[in-house]
Amino acid sequence: MKKTVVKQRLLIRLMKMTLYQFLLTLIFSTVTMANSLNGQGKLDAKVTISVSDMNLNNALKELEKSADVKFSYNSRMVSSNQKISIKAEDELLSTILSRILKPLNIKYSLISNHIVLQKEDNKKEHNSSFSQQQKTLTGIVYDANGVALPGASILVKGSTTGTSTDFDGKFSINVDNSATVLIISYIGFDTVEIPIGDKTDFKITLNESSQKLNEVIIIGYGTQNRASVTGAISTVKAEQMAALPVANAVEALQGRAAGVSIVNTGGPGSEPLVNIRGFGSFNNTAPLYVVDGVIVGSLSGVNQNDIESVNVLKDASTTAVYGAKGSNGVIVVTTKKGTKGAIQLSLNVLTGFQNQNKRYDLLNTEQYLQYAKDAFGTIPTTPSSQSGVNTNWQDQIYQAGLVRNYDFGISGGGEKSSVRISGGYAEKEGIIIGTDFERYSFRANSDFTLGKLKIGESMSVAFNRTRPELDGGGRTLLEHAIKSAPYLTVYNPNNLGGFQGPNASGDTNDAENPVRIMKLPTVNNKSFSFIGNIFAELEIAKDLKFKTQVGVDYYSTNNSRFTPSFNDDSLGATHTQNFATIDKGTSFGQNIIFTNSLTYDKTFANVHNFQFLLLAEKIQSKFNSLNATSRNPISNDIDNILGSNQQIAATSSSNEYNKIGYLARLNYDFNNKYIASASIRRDGSSRFGANERYGWFYSGSLGWNIAKEDFMVDSDFSTLKLRGSYGISGNDNIPNYAYSAVLTSDFLYPIDGEGAAGTTANGLANPNLKWEQSEQLNIGLDIGLFKEKLTAAVEYYVNKSDDLLLNVPLPTSLGVNSGSQYRNVGSVESKGFEVTIGYNDYEGDFKWAANLNFGTSKSEAKSLGGTVTELLGGDFEGESITRITEGQTLYHYYGLVMDGIYQNQAEVNAVFTANPSQTTVTPGDIRYKDLNNDGNITNADKTIIGDALPDFTYGLNLDASYKNWDFNMFFTGLQGRDLINTNIYDLEGMSRLFNSGVNVMDRWTPTNPSNSIPKAGGAPQNTSISTRYLEDGSFTRLKNLSIGYTLPSEVFGQNYFSKCRIYISGQNLFTITDYSGLDPEIGNSNGFQSGIDRGAFPQPKTYLVGLQLTF
Amino acid sequence: MKTNKIILLFFSILTALTTITACSDNDLNLVDPTNLSPESFFKTEPQVQSSVNAAYANLQTIGLFSRAYFFMYDLMGVDASGNPQLEADKVQYANFSFDSNHANIGDYWESCYRGINKANFVIDNSNIINALPDATISLEKKNKYISEAKFLRALYYFLLVNRFGDIPLITKVPTTSEGYPRSPKQEVYDLIISDLKTASTDLLDKDVEQKGRATKQAAIALLGKVYLYLEQYDLALAEFNKLNGKFTLEPNYFDNFKEETEHGRESIFEIGYEETLGTGTLWNSGFTGAGQNEATLRGQEYGFNNWFNTYPAPGLLADYETGDSRFEDSFYTDGDIFEGDVNQRIIRTGTPPGPVPSTEIYIPLARPAAWRKYQNYYKRANENGNSSINFKYIRYADVLLMMAECESLRPGGDQATAISYINQVRQRPSVMLPTLPLTLTKTEVFDAIMHERRVELAGEQSRFSDLIRWGKAETVLASQGFAPKNKLWPIPAREISSNPAISETDQNQGY
């Protein structure tokens, strides 16, 4: 009996799914399909059946067996104690159904190969003579996303009067005038009670109940029921991402999934950094992105409001099916599809602004001039140094930026087709002057069923325009703002270009006018992307489907930058350009993915569920670019490259990348209780030489649904599942042609006044280059208690990557032009825990839910292959900050340990015992620990001082609602991450005279024996990489706060809409951190740079109001 | 039965899947469409010439002549002193506090080795080049191209061996990633001498060769200089004497340092710059030589109306004899006209008494003098970031002074002959300083050479190397912080970390 209910729930849930998902779900459910899929044919099938005095439920089950059909109905609607008897031999199914159902006032219709049962309209039941005591109520029932729900049950409280919604989710019911409350229920949703009052028309929204067991998870090349998932998958739902003002959908994933680290960097429109389960590679650790089955390079062209769900695949059992691309994890994005039934129109509007008020405390003009005189004995002699101007350069580079998003989506569909189209506009001005982002996006998803053939497509186009933060001379804007002398004015109409910069007047003039850097050039970076697929799926035999799909990711960029000539100081130009520069670049790239697959889905003996997949895939990628720059010394009026201009430099390049893959996968479960799966994939890539072109990737996993065991029947566990997986996935993240030796012609030398072009060998070939392999073990436990009110998942993983593809630096004395060679060296091990805990209270007027995710990750270099002992990176002032060595945490910082300041010569002498004559270090300089006790301070005293990998990361989401009010609070953060704040060098380095932080006024002097800030000037060692720059980058950030109010549908007297929600929200409203810099959220796709803050673009606070409407 | 049919169906369709997807191994055989392949190269003369051109490009790196070279040598030799704005790593040259992590020292090392590898690419393929038909390239041209590569290889090794002592000696294009250990510096000198001997016979004469390329005379002069550094004075003199009649001094000293008079009668080998050819990757070219780096930053870095990172060292200024016009040609001082300025302002020194009149311009920081040599101020008021003025790596005045040194120091040398070489330099038409008496003692001659080299070659990166080979650095530079270990630079940390054949224990003494 219990089993039957589960099955019914499943069936009815299926009804509300789109046709596409519906079919995919069928593959994984125990449902078997009729021989004929043609609806009408099904009703015309001849059936033999004989039952007597059986309740309707069981009778229908018998019929399902003998007629090979499926019924969908609301159990409330069909009274189970209704007994029926029928005997038929070779009768039309339609006839049999009429015989059974007509007397029970039940009508049937065929929807999506299911026979849906509904009560006949109640009108007929009632005699018109009662009409004066009755009224007719009408309405429509939606889910939270505004999708109409067919088959929902409507019952008048305290009576047996009831009906159900039709195909469009609409109902009409005659009730006694005395009726006060309607009860609306639907399987998988919370039951609601609606007071009737004087109303006759209702718009009712049902919220999904917390039952997650039957949720369908999109995995690689297919779908699975959550119950039968054995791998590590994190799912992020559309509603968690909606209504955030993000320029890239990935940003909205931040903090949502355990083990998935996302760092926002740069200005609006720049690509966030994503890292799944630590650093498994020395190369790019970006995951693979798959949108509707198309492998794409980035999600920047996907509007987050079009996203239905995001599944993050984290372990081998889920990623090995992507073979040579899966080892960094896979982010699978599914976009919203058309819905059947009534046409839905939804609109989302939000607007607001963002800003950032945190500043470094810098010297003002008076303080600066005093500092210059006291610390460097310099009195700046430029006229403006005495002008009394006091410019706060930080205020000059930051602004409040406008944020706007408009989206619409319309969807609908009939029995055999469904369509959704959507469009959006997003605009985001950066908090740094001159930066912004703009996107227009359009999408159309549709599918059609033609008998046994199903054809569908999804296509999206996006036009992006970005104006990025610019740098000047390789220094960030913030560095310029810190260092610029405060006595300078921002603008000066007497200078060419209209800006004022420093001159060689005594203070140092590295710093350029940051406002000029941003405002003088005209920059426009445009991109266009098209992501689409078209597929056809044919049921070629019973349980056997063939699917063919072509996916395309096409993108083009068009970047231009025009910088007119300028001279920032007509009195003595330090920053000047006596010609206009024009840079133009275009590129386009395309990935075409052609996939053919065969799935066989079969249940034997009702308990052995098999799903078998065979797949062949071919990926072809092409990329072309053309870049040209020129100088125009005669005019600032033309932003095009003219043939007569001097110094035109143009380059073009193209490259290709092809891949071939074959995959076989078997999923098996015994009655959803014991689960096993295995996959094997063979991939060939053009990125490797003929010797090692192909690789094997495989995985296996096991799962045990303990909660389904008989001994668990009476327990509070609704879910208790133990699962484990093991497998190998790969990575070919290296440039194309890296295995081959080529020549390069990028050399020039003037001979006789002409440019003589040079050509030489570029690098060393490595024909034995092969895949990077990641061996991944994952053990997980899923817990659900009290009907999934309390859920938890715990994962433990160990990923060991071998044959790491590393661009190994060659001995510099070899003089090889590439400087390095790709080799398979070294191994890295990452391991960690992930915990997800959720609590959902969906009952009563006050509902709340809390979700916590927590992940640890530790990555260690196990081996560097013996050829090199260490890898260095993260250059700063000629030194390397970051290092990889065997047996140590990846990307640790390597530097000296600061131990105060030398207060007198005796203290200096006490340390430099082996080098007593050294004259560089004197009192007032930094004392470093002589770790090797050799009586000298050298590089040998450097040690591991920290690392950029956090001990753990977390996200905490709190949702609450009270009646029409809803509330969300989302925290994200990390703990135990060290940052190197190079801004300290700019603020307190005092190696030369720049504007500085106010702390320099408290520097060491003979009369001010500071023990933390050394003297000005001082020994070169004072600025060495050391714990002086090391800071704790741990933080907790209120990532999102929103308060919404859903207007009662009748608020305007009529039902204009099914949902109208207004909300206010804020992002990054506060951050708890000890970090002294502007923002502890620091990242870089280069692991060596990942924790170095060189004046990063801080994440802004955003304040928004928004409106969500569904019609 | 039914199951068998299904299995059969699966495998038939698997075959079909592959066919439909049209997967083929050929799809994985791709050739880089942007770059040349080694197999198709060395077929024509332009290709051979192009391989030689590449080896020149490493002279124009940040690590060498475009930037670091003049800072390193001018500051270490105290021709230049740093202003407060001088970057910390440059200050380390001036006070000898650099260590093996010094970025520009690594760049210098790597620039040279990158150049050496490009030269080896030509020399290593000389079999292929020599096998080309004479109709494709004449024998003379084949020899000349290979010798250009040998000249450049010798030059890069000379730059290295002077600063680092024993170094990896590499004469082949590497085929594996294995590193080379340090070779005794004598072996390096042997290669330099052997390469230059070949070059001095096979290179073209300066009268016929394109301006900017290595010539027979450049090879001879460099070979002479190498012998001088090895204190093989007779051999050096023999080479220098071969230059007789080929070169004369510029009548006007300043013409050695102007763009318009490059490759003049005094010039033997220059590092070429031509900013109109492009400067797109100037700041990014630490050592690769790739891209457009066709300008030097010296003017911008040193110029008093620009970044003014250095000023002429007071000791250098004091060394000039009264009336030596080379002082005026090399420096701006109070009262000079700011020539390139449209307003022809008068240059002033000291602290401005108040608002500066529009007719004057002050050398900042109250410095007594500023660089004029190698600046573009003779024709424009601003350096504009880039300079096209070539560096004279060897000019005839230098050769004359080296000849004087060789003659004076060689066993049985004739001091009067040595003095006559010095006098040639002093008697340049624009200089016309009194001749030195031919009766000076050997010691006096040496003092005269030291003085004359310092003022004639001020700011030409000669002084530091001279002091080292004369054994004078420890005394002259002691006040700067020079220690005996500083005769050599440290082997760059990046070489030690990347080369398994060199470990920290192989580091030069004291680093």
Tab-separated table of N, CA and C in Angstrom, chain A residues 134-191:
chain	number	residue	atom	x	y	z
A	134	GLN	N	-26.440	28.198	-4.022
A	134	GLN	CA	-25.058	27.907	-4.418
A	134	GLN	C	-24.450	29.056	-5.200
A	135	LYS	N	-23.129	29.044	-5.230
A	135	LYS	CA	-22.432	29.986	-6.102
A	135	LYS	C	-21.308	29.235	-6.815
A	136	THR	N	-20.874	29.806	-7.921
A	136	THR	CA	-19.809	29.174	-8.697
A	136	THR	C	-18.490	29.899	-8.427
A	137	LEU	N	-17.523	29.107	-7.981
A	137	LEU	CA	-16.192	29.679	-7.767
A	137	LEU	C	-15.282	29.204	-8.891
A	138	THR	N	-14.454	30.106	-9.398
A	138	THR	CA	-13.489	29.715	-10.425
A	138	THR	C	-12.100	30.118	-9.952
A	139	GLY	N	-11.124	29.565	-10.603
A	139	GLY	CA	-9.769	29.926	-10.201
A	139	GLY	C	-8.722	29.178	-10.983
A	140	ILE	N	-7.528	29.446	-10.596
A	140	ILE	CA	-6.394	28.798	-11.264
A	140	ILE	C	-5.317	28.543	-10.213
A	141	VAL	N	-4.646	27.423	-10.348
A	141	VAL	CA	-3.651	27.026	-9.357
A	141	VAL	C	-2.265	26.975	-10.018
A	142	TYR	N	-1.333	27.626	-9.366
A	142	TYR	CA	0.035	27.682	-9.894
A	142	TYR	C	1.017	27.096	-8.891
A	143	ASP	N	2.184	26.768	-9.392
A	143	ASP	CA	3.282	26.509	-8.474
A	143	ASP	C	4.030	27.815	-8.223
A	144	ALA	N	5.071	27.747	-7.425
A	144	ALA	CA	5.762	28.975	-7.008
A	144	ALA	C	6.390	29.720	-8.182
A	145	ASN	N	6.654	29.001	-9.251
A	145	ASN	CA	7.250	29.654	-10.406
A	145	ASN	C	6.194	30.188	-11.355
A	146	GLY	N	4.942	30.098	-10.947
A	146	GLY	CA	3.875	30.613	-11.790
A	146	GLY	C	3.457	29.637	-12.874
A	147	VAL	N	3.849	28.381	-12.728
A	147	VAL	CA	3.455	27.376	-13.712
A	147	VAL	C	2.125	26.749	-13.266
A	148	ALA	N	1.151	26.710	-14.187
A	148	ALA	CA	-0.168	26.169	-13.845
A	148	ALA	C	-0.058	24.694	-13.491
A	149	LEU	N	-0.888	24.277	-12.526
A	149	LEU	CA	-0.840	22.890	-12.071
A	149	LEU	C	-2.114	22.166	-12.474
A	150	PRO	N	-2.076	21.294	-13.452
A	150	PRO	CA	-3.265	20.508	-13.786
A	150	PRO	C	-3.429	19.368	-12.787
A	151	GLY	N	-4.663	19.024	-12.462
A	151	GLY	CA	-4.915	17.870	-11.603
A	151	GLY	C	-4.846	18.159	-10.124
A	152	ALA	N	-4.723	19.443	-9.732
A	152	ALA	CA	-4.733	19.763	-8.308
A	152	ALA	C	-6.156	19.592	-7.775
A	153	SER	N	-6.210	19.175	-6.533
A	153	SER	CA	-7.510	18.879	-5.956
A	153	SER	C	-8.063	20.090	-5.207
A	154	ILE	N	-9.361	20.389	-5.433
A	154	ILE	CA	-10.030	21.491	-4.744
A	154	ILE	C	-11.159	20.868	-3.917
A	155	LEU	N	-11.159	21.126	-2.643
A	155	LEU	CA	-12.175	20.522	-1.788
A	155	LEU	C	-12.759	21.599	-0.888
A	156	VAL	N	-14.072	21.576	-0.746
A	156	VAL	CA	-14.690	22.506	0.200
A	156	VAL	C	-14.554	21.903	1.585
A	157	LYS	N	-14.007	22.688	2.482
A	157	LYS	CA	-13.716	22.170	3.813
A	157	LYS	C	-14.996	21.744	4.502
A	158	GLY	N	-14.948	20.575	5.101
A	158	GLY	CA	-16.104	20.082	5.826
A	158	GLY	C	-17.167	19.481	4.940
A	159	SER	N	-16.860	19.257	3.690
A	159	SER	CA	-17.862	18.635	2.811
A	159	SER	C	-17.163	17.634	1.914
A	160	THR	N	-17.918	17.001	1.069
A	160	THR	CA	-17.325	16.086	0.101
A	160	THR	C	-17.298	16.731	-1.275
A	161	THR	N	-17.729	17.986	-1.344
A	161	THR	CA	-17.736	18.678	-2.624
A	161	THR	C	-16.302	18.963	-3.042
A	162	GLY	N	-15.998	18.568	-4.265
A	162	GLY	CA	-14.620	18.825	-4.715
A	162	GLY	C	-14.504	18.721	-6.215
A	163	THR	N	-13.380	19.180	-6.729
A	163	THR	CA	-13.082	19.065	-8.152
A	163	THR	C	-11.564	19.059	-8.303
A	164	SER	N	-11.149	19.030	-9.524
A	164	SER	CA	-9.709	19.159	-9.733
A	164	SER	C	-9.460	20.103	-10.895
A	165	THR	N	-8.251	20.615	-10.957
A	165	THR	CA	-7.962	21.592	-12.002
A	165	THR	C	-7.791	20.896	-13.340
A	166	ASP	N	-8.104	21.639	-14.384
A	166	ASP	CA	-7.993	21.069	-15.718
A	166	ASP	C	-6.575	21.226	-16.251
A	167	PHE	N	-6.461	20.970	-17.508
A	167	PHE	CA	-5.154	20.971	-18.141
A	167	PHE	C	-4.435	22.308	-18.000
A	168	ASP	N	-5.207	23.390	-17.939
A	168	ASP	CA	-4.605	24.721	-17.801
A	168	ASP	C	-4.512	25.160	-16.347
A	169	GLY	N	-4.769	24.250	-15.445
A	169	GLY	CA	-4.697	24.593	-14.041
A	169	GLY	C	-5.933	25.298	-13.517
A	170	LYS	N	-6.965	25.370	-14.347
A	170	LYS	CA	-8.160	26.112	-13.952
A	170	LYS	C	-9.196	25.181	-13.330
A	171	PHE	N	-9.994	25.774	-12.477
A	171	PHE	CA	-11.100	24.988	-11.919
A	171	PHE	C	-12.344	25.849	-11.830
A	172	SER	N	-13.445	25.149	-11.742
A	172	SER	CA	-14.721	25.817	-11.535
A	172	SER	C	-15.532	24.885	-10.648
A	173	ILE	N	-16.105	25.426	-9.590
A	173	ILE	CA	-16.800	24.550	-8.655
A	173	ILE	C	-18.021	25.277	-8.102
A	174	ASN	N	-19.129	24.524	-8.007
A	174	ASN	CA	-20.327	25.086	-7.376
A	174	ASN	C	-20.320	24.717	-5.909
A	175	VAL	N	-20.453	25.716	-5.044
A	175	VAL	CA	-20.417	25.409	-3.620
A	175	VAL	C	-21.650	26.023	-2.944
A	176	ASP	N	-21.965	25.466	-1.815
A	176	ASP	CA	-23.041	26.058	-1.020
A	176	ASP	C	-22.604	27.427	-0.550
A	177	ASN	N	-23.583	28.311	-0.398
A	177	ASN	CA	-23.243	29.642	0.097
A	177	ASN	C	-22.610	29.592	1.476
A	178	SER	N	-22.882	28.495	2.158
A	178	SER	CA	-22.359	28.409	3.515
A	178	SER	C	-20.885	28.001	3.558
A	179	ALA	N	-20.359	27.586	2.419
A	179	ALA	CA	-18.955	27.144	2.396
A	179	ALA	C	-18.025	28.304	2.737
A	180	THR	N	-17.042	28.039	3.575
A	180	THR	CA	-16.177	29.140	4.011
A	180	THR	C	-14.730	28.980	3.549
A	181	VAL	N	-14.291	27.745	3.389
A	181	VAL	CA	-12.863	27.544	3.119
A	181	VAL	C	-12.684	26.510	2.013
A	182	LEU	N	-11.723	26.811	1.112
A	182	LEU	CA	-11.337	25.832	0.098
A	182	LEU	C	-10.006	25.209	0.501
A	183	ILE	N	-9.940	23.888	0.341
A	183	ILE	CA	-8.656	23.221	0.597
A	183	ILE	C	-8.077	22.815	-0.747
A	184	ILE	N	-6.863	23.294	-1.026
A	184	ILE	CA	-6.245	22.966	-2.307
A	184	ILE	C	-5.024	22.095	-2.017
A	185	SER	N	-5.015	20.955	-2.669
A	185	SER	CA	-3.889	20.060	-2.411
A	185	SER	C	-3.382	19.478	-3.715
A	186	TYR	N	-2.140	19.101	-3.659
A	186	TYR	CA	-1.500	18.534	-4.837
A	186	TYR	C	-0.281	17.774	-4.358
A	187	ILE	N	-0.111	16.616	-4.905
A	187	ILE	CA	0.993	15.792	-4.429
A	187	ILE	C	2.327	16.509	-4.672
A	188	GLY	N	3.134	16.491	-3.659
A	188	GLY	CA	4.436	17.137	-3.772
A	188	GLY	C	4.401	18.590	-3.366
A	189	PHE	N	3.208	19.089	-3.040
A	189	PHE	CA	3.076	20.487	-2.630
A	189	PHE	C	2.372	20.563	-1.287
A	190	ASP	N	2.626	21.677	-0.600
A	190	ASP	CA	1.935	21.877	0.658
A	190	ASP	C	0.469	22.202	0.415
A	191	THR	N	-0.388	21.597	1.223
A	191	THR	CA	-1.822	21.856	1.122
A	191	THR	C	-2.123	23.243	1.699
